Tab-separated table of C-alpha atoms and ligand atoms in Angstrom:
chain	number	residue	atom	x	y	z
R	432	UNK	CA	0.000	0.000	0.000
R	433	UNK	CA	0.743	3.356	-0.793
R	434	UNK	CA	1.022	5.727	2.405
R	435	UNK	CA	0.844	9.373	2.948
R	436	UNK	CA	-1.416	12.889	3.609
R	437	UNK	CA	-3.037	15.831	2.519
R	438	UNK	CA	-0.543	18.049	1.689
R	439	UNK	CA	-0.348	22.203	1.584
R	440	UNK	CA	-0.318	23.508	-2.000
R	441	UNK	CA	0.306	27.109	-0.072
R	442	UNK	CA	2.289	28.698	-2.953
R	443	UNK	CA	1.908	26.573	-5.659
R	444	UNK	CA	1.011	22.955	-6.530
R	445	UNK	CA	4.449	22.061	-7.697
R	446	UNK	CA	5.526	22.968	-3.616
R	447	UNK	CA	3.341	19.854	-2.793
R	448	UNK	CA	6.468	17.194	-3.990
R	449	UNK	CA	8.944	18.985	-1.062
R	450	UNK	CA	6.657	18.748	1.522
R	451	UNK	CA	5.499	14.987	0.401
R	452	UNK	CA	8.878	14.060	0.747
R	453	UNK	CA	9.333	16.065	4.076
R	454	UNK	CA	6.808	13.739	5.550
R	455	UNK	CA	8.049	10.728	3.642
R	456	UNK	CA	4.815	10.345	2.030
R	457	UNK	CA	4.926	7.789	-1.017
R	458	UNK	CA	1.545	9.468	-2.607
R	459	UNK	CA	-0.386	12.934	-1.376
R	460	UNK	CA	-4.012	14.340	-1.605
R	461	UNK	CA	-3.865	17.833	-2.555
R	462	UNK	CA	-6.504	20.911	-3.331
R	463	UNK	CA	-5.529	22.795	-6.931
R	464	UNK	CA	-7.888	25.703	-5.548
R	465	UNK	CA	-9.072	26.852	-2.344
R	466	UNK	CA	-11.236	24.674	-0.926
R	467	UNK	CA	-13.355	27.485	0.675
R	468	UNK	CA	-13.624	29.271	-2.431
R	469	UNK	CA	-15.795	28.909	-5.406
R	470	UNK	CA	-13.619	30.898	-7.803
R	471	UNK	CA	-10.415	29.047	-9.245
R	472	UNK	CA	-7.434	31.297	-10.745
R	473	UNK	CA	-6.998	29.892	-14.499
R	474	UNK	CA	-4.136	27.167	-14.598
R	475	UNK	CA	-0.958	28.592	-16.256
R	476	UNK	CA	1.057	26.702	-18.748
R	477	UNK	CA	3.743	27.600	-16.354
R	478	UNK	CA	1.988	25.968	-13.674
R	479	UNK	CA	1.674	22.814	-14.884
R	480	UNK	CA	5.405	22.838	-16.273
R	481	UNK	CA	6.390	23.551	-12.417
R	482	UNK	CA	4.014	20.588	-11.485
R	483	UNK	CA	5.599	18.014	-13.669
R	484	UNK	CA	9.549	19.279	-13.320
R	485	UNK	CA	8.608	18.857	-9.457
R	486	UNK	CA	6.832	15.706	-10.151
R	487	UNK	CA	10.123	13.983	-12.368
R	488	UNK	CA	12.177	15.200	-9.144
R	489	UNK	CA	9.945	12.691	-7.155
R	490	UNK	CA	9.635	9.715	-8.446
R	491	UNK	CA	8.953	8.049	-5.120
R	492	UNK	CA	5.785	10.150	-4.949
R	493	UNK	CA	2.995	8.727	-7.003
R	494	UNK	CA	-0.825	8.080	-7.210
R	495	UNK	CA	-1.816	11.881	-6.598
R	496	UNK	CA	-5.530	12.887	-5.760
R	497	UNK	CA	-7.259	15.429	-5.578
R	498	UNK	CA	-9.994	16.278	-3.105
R	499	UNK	CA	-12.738	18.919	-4.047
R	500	UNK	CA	-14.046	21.718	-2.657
R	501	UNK	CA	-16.056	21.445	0.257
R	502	UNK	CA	-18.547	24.254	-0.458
R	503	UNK	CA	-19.912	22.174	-3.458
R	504	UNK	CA	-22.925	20.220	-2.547
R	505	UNK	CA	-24.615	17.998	-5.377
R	506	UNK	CA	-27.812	16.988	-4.102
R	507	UNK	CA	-28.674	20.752	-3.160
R	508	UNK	CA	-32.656	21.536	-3.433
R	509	UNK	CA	-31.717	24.599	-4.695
R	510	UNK	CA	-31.428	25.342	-8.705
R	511	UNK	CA	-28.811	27.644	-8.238
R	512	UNK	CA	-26.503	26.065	-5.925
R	513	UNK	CA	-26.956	22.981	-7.721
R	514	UNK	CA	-26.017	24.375	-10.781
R	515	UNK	CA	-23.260	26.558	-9.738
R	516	UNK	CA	-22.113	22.599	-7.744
R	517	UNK	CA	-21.868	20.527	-11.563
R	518	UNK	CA	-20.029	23.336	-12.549
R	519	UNK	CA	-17.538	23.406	-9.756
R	520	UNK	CA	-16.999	19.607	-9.509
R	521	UNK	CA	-16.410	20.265	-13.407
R	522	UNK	CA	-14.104	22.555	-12.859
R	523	UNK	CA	-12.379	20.210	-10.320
R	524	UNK	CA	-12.058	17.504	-12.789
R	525	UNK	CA	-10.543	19.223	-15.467
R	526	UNK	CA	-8.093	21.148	-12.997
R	527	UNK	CA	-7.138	17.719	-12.169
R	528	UNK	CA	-6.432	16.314	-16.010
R	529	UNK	CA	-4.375	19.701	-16.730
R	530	UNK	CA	-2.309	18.292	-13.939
R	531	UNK	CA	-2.434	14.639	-14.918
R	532	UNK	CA	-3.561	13.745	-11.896
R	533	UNK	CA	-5.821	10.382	-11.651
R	534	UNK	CA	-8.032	10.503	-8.833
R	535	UNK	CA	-10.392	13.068	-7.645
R	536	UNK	CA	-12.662	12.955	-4.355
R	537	UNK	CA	-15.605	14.629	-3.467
R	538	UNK	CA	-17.980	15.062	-1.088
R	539	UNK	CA	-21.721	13.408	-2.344
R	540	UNK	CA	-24.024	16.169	-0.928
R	541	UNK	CA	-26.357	17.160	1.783
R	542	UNK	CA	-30.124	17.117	1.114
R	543	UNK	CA	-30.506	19.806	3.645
R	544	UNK	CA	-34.208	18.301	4.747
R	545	UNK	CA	-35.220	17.563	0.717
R	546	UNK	CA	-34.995	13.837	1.438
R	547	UNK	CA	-32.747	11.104	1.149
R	548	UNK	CA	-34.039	9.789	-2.253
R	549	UNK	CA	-33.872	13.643	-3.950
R	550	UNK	CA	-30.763	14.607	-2.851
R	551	UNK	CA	-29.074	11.117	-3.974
R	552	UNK	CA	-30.778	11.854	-7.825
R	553	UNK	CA	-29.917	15.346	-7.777
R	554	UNK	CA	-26.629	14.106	-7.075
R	555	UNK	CA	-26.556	11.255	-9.893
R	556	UNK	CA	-28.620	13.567	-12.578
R	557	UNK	CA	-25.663	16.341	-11.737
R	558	UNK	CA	-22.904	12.773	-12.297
R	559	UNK	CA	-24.663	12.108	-15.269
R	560	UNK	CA	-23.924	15.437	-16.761
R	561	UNK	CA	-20.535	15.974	-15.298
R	562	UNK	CA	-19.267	12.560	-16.819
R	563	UNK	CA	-20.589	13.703	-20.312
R	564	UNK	CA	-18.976	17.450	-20.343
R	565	UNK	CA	-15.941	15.857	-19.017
R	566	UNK	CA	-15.455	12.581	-21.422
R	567	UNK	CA	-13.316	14.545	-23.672
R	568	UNK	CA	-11.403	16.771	-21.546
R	569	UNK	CA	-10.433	14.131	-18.367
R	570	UNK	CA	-11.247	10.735	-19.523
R	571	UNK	CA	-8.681	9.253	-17.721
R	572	UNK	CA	-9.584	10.693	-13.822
R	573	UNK	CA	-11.920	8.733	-11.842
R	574	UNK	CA	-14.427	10.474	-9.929
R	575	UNK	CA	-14.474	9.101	-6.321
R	576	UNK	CA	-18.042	9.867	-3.844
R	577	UNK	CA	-16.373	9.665	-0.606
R	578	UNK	CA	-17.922	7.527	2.307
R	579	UNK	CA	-19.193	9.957	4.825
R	580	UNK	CA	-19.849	9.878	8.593
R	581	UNK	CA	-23.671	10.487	8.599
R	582	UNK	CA	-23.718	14.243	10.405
R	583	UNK	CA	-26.574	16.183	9.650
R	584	UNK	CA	-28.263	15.534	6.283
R	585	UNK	CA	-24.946	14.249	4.375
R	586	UNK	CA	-25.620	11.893	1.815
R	587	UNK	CA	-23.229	8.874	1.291
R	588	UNK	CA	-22.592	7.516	4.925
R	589	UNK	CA	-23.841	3.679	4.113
R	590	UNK	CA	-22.956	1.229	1.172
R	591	UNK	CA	-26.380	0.987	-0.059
R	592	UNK	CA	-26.287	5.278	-0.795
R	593	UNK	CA	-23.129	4.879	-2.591
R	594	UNK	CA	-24.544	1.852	-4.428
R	595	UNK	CA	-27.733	3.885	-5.380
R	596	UNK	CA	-25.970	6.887	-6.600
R	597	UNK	CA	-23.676	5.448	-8.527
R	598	UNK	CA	-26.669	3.360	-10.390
R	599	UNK	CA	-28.305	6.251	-10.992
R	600	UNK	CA	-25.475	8.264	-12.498
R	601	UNK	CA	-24.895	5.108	-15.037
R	602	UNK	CA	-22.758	3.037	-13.292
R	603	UNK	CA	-19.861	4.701	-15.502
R	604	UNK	CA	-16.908	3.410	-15.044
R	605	UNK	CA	-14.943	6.445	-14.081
R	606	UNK	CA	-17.221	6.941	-10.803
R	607	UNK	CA	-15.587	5.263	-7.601
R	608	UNK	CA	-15.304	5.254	-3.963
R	609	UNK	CA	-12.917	6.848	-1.613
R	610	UNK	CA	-12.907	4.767	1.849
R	611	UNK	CA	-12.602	7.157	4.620
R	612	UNK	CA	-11.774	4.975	7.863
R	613	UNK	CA	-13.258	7.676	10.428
R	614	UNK	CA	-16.320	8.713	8.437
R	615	UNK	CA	-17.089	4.837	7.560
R	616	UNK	CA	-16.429	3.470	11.452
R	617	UNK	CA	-18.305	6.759	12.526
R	618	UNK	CA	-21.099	5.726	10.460
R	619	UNK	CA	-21.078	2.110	12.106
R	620	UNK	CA	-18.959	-0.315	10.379
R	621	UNK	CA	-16.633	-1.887	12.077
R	622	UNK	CA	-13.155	-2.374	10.961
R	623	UNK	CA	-11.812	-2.953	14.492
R	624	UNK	CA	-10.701	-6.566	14.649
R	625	UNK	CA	-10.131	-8.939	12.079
R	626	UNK	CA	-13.698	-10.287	12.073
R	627	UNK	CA	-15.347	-7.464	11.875
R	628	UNK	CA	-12.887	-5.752	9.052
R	629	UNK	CA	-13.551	-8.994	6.484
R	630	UNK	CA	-17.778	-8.341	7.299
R	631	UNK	CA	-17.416	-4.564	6.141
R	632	UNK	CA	-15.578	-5.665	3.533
R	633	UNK	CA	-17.423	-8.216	2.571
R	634	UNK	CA	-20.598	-6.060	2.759
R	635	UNK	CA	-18.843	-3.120	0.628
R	636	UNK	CA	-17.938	-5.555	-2.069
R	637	UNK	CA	-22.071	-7.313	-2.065
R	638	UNK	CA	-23.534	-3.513	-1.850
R	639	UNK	CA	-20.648	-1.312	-3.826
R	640	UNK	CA	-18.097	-3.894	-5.373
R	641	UNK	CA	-14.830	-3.849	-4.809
R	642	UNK	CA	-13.179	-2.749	-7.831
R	643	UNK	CA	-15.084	0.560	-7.245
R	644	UNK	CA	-12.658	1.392	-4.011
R	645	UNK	CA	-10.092	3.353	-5.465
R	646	UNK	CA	-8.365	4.864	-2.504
R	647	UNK	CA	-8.553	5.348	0.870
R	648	UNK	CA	-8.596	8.410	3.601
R	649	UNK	CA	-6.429	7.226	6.766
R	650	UNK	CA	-7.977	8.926	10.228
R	651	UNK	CA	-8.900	7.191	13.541
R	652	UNK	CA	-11.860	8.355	14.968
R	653	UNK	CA	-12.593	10.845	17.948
R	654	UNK	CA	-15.857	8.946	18.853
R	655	UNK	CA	-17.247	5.798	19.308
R	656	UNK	CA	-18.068	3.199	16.702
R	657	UNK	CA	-21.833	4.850	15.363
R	658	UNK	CA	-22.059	7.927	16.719
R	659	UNK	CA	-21.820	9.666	13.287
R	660	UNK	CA	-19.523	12.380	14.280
R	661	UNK	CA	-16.776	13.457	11.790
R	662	UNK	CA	-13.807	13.840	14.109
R	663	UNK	CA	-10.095	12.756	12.972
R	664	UNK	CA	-7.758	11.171	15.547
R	665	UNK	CA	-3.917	10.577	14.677
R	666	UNK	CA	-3.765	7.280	14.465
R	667	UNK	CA	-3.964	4.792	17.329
R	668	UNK	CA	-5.273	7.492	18.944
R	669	UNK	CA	-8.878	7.130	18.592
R	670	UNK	CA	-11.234	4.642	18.889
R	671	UNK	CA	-10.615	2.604	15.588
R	672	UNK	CA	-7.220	1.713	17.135
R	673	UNK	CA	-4.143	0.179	15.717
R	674	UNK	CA	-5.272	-3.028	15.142
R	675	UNK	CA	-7.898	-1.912	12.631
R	676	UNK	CA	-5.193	0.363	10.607
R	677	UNK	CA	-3.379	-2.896	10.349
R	678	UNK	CA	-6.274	-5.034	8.845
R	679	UNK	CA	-6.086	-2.433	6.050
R	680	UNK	CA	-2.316	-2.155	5.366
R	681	UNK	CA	-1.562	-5.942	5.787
R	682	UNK	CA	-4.786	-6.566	2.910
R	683	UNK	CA	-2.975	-7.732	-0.758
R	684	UNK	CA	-6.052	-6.084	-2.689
R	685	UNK	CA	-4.955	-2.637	-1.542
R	686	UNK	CA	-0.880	-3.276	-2.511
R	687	UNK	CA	-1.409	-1.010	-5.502
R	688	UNK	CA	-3.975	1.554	-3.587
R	689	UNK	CA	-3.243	4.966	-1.723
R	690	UNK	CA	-4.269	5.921	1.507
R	691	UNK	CA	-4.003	9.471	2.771
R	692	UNK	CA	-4.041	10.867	6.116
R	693	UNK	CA	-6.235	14.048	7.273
R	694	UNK	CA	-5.121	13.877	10.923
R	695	UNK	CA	-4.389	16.738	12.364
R	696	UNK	CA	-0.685	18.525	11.144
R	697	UNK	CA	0.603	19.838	14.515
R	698	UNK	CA	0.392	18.313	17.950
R	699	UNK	CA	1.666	20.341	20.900
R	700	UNK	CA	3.128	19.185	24.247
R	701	UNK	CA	2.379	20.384	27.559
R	702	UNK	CA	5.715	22.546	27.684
R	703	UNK	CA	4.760	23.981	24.510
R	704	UNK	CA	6.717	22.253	21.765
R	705	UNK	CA	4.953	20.992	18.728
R	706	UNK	CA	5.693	18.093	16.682
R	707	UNK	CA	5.290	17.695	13.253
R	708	UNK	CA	2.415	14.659	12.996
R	709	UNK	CA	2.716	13.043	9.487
R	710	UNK	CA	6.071	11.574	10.130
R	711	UNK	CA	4.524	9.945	13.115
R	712	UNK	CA	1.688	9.096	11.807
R	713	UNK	CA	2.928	7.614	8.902
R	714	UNK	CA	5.716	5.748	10.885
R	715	UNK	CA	2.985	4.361	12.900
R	716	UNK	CA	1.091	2.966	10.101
R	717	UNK	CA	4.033	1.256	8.322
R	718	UNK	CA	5.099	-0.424	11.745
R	719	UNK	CA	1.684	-2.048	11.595
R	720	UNK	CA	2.759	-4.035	7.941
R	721	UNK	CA	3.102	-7.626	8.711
R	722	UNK	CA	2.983	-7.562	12.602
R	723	UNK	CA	-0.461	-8.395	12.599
R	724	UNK	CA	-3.485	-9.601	9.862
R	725	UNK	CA	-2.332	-11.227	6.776
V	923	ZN	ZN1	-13.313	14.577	2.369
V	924	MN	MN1	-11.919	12.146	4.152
V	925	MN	MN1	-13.799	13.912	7.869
């Protein structure tokens, strides 16, 4: 498995290899906007040569993604946020291709009191679209729904959501999953022991299918299995534990797959030092390979 975080694009995309390879991260989620923003400044030719000369300089770092914007919600009741949403996600797909840049995550939606069933075909109508506009310009970057923890109204926190949506958008097959541990556990799945790991799995691939996971977001949880509260951990720290982290990076079918952390950067000690939590985090994860699972 491929290991590694969000990174800061603060200054430029291309600055994302450095600090990658600060944190010994092997692959990286990044923004190519700001995330709080609607507006994106045009890509530059110049941009994208930076990207790539920073990009040869790494070969260690590979499998980039990116994750959207979180102000972009798909299954909005509202024509005009809905509309101004496609366009966004669009935008975020085709930022992504200019970069070469395979994967792309994004939040499904919230149906903000609409109703589960006409938020999820808002969201698959707006797929539908998005898929079309973009066959051309990014054929090759897969559009991931990412599991979600259940707060509020969020669409996308159980198997058979994800399932529907993507049915409903065509079952294309540039539409995938991203498996966020804390969001998914938070939602109720277990991935704690062994056992319970191989049921969630096993229920993913009956509901979802397998071969639609594409990568994963690393983050214990805060709370307790269920509670549907989206709060990262560093990990070991939280209630998913280390022996769940290690039933994911000791499973052959994700050899080839990424997983990024979203844990926070920055812890600080009583006496006021901070430490830089990536490394750690990281380190932790790869001391789990082998020691336990199979
Ligand atoms: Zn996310
Ligand atoms: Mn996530
Ligand atoms: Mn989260």
């Amino acid at each position: 498995m491929k290991l590694g975080a969000h990174i800061s694009a603060a200054g430029g995309l291309f600055k994302t290899y450095a600090r990658a390879k600060e944190a010994a991260c092997e692959t990286m989620m990044v923004f190519t906007k700001s995330n709080r923003q609607w507006k994106a400044k045009p890509i530059a030719d110049e941009d994208v040569e930076k990207y790539k000369t920073a990009q040869a300089a790494h070969e260690e770092i590979t499998s980039v993604a990116v994750h959207a914007s979180y102000l972009i919600n798909m299954a909005s009741p509202k024509d005009d946020l809905w509309e101004k949403s496609v366009q966004a996600l669009k935008v975020e797909v085709e930022r992504a291709a200019v970069y070469g840049i395979p994967l792309l995550v994004f939040h499904p939606g919230s149906h903000v009191k609409s109703g589960e069933e006409a938020g999820m075909d808002r969201i698959a109508t707006g797929l539908r679209r998005l898929l079309k506009e973009t066959a051309v310009t990014a054929p090759d970057t897969l559009i991931c729904l990412e599991t979600m923890a259940g707060q509020g109204t969020n669409l996308g926190s159980t198997f058979e959501q994800l399932a529907y949506m993507i049915d409903q958008a065509g079952a294309d097959e540039r539409l995938g999953v991203c498996f966020d541990t804390c969001h998914v556990f938070a939602s109720g799945y277990d991935i704690r022991s062994a056992d319970a790991y191989e049921d969630t799995m096993a229920q993913f691939d009956g509901i979802i299918g397998l071969d639609r996971l594409k990568f994963f977001h690393f983050n214990d949880s805060k709370f307790e299995l269920g509670k549907r509260k989206d709060r990262h951990a560093h990990i070991g720290e939280g209630f998913i534990g280390l022996e769940g982290f290690a039933n994911f990076v000791n499973d052959s079918r994700w050899e080839n797959h990424a997983a990024h952390m979203e844990t926070p950067k920055i812890k600080e000690l009583e006496d006021g030092t901070t430490i830089e939590m990536d490394i750690v985090n990281l380190a932790t994860l790869r001391g789990l390979i082998d020691v336990e699972g199979g």
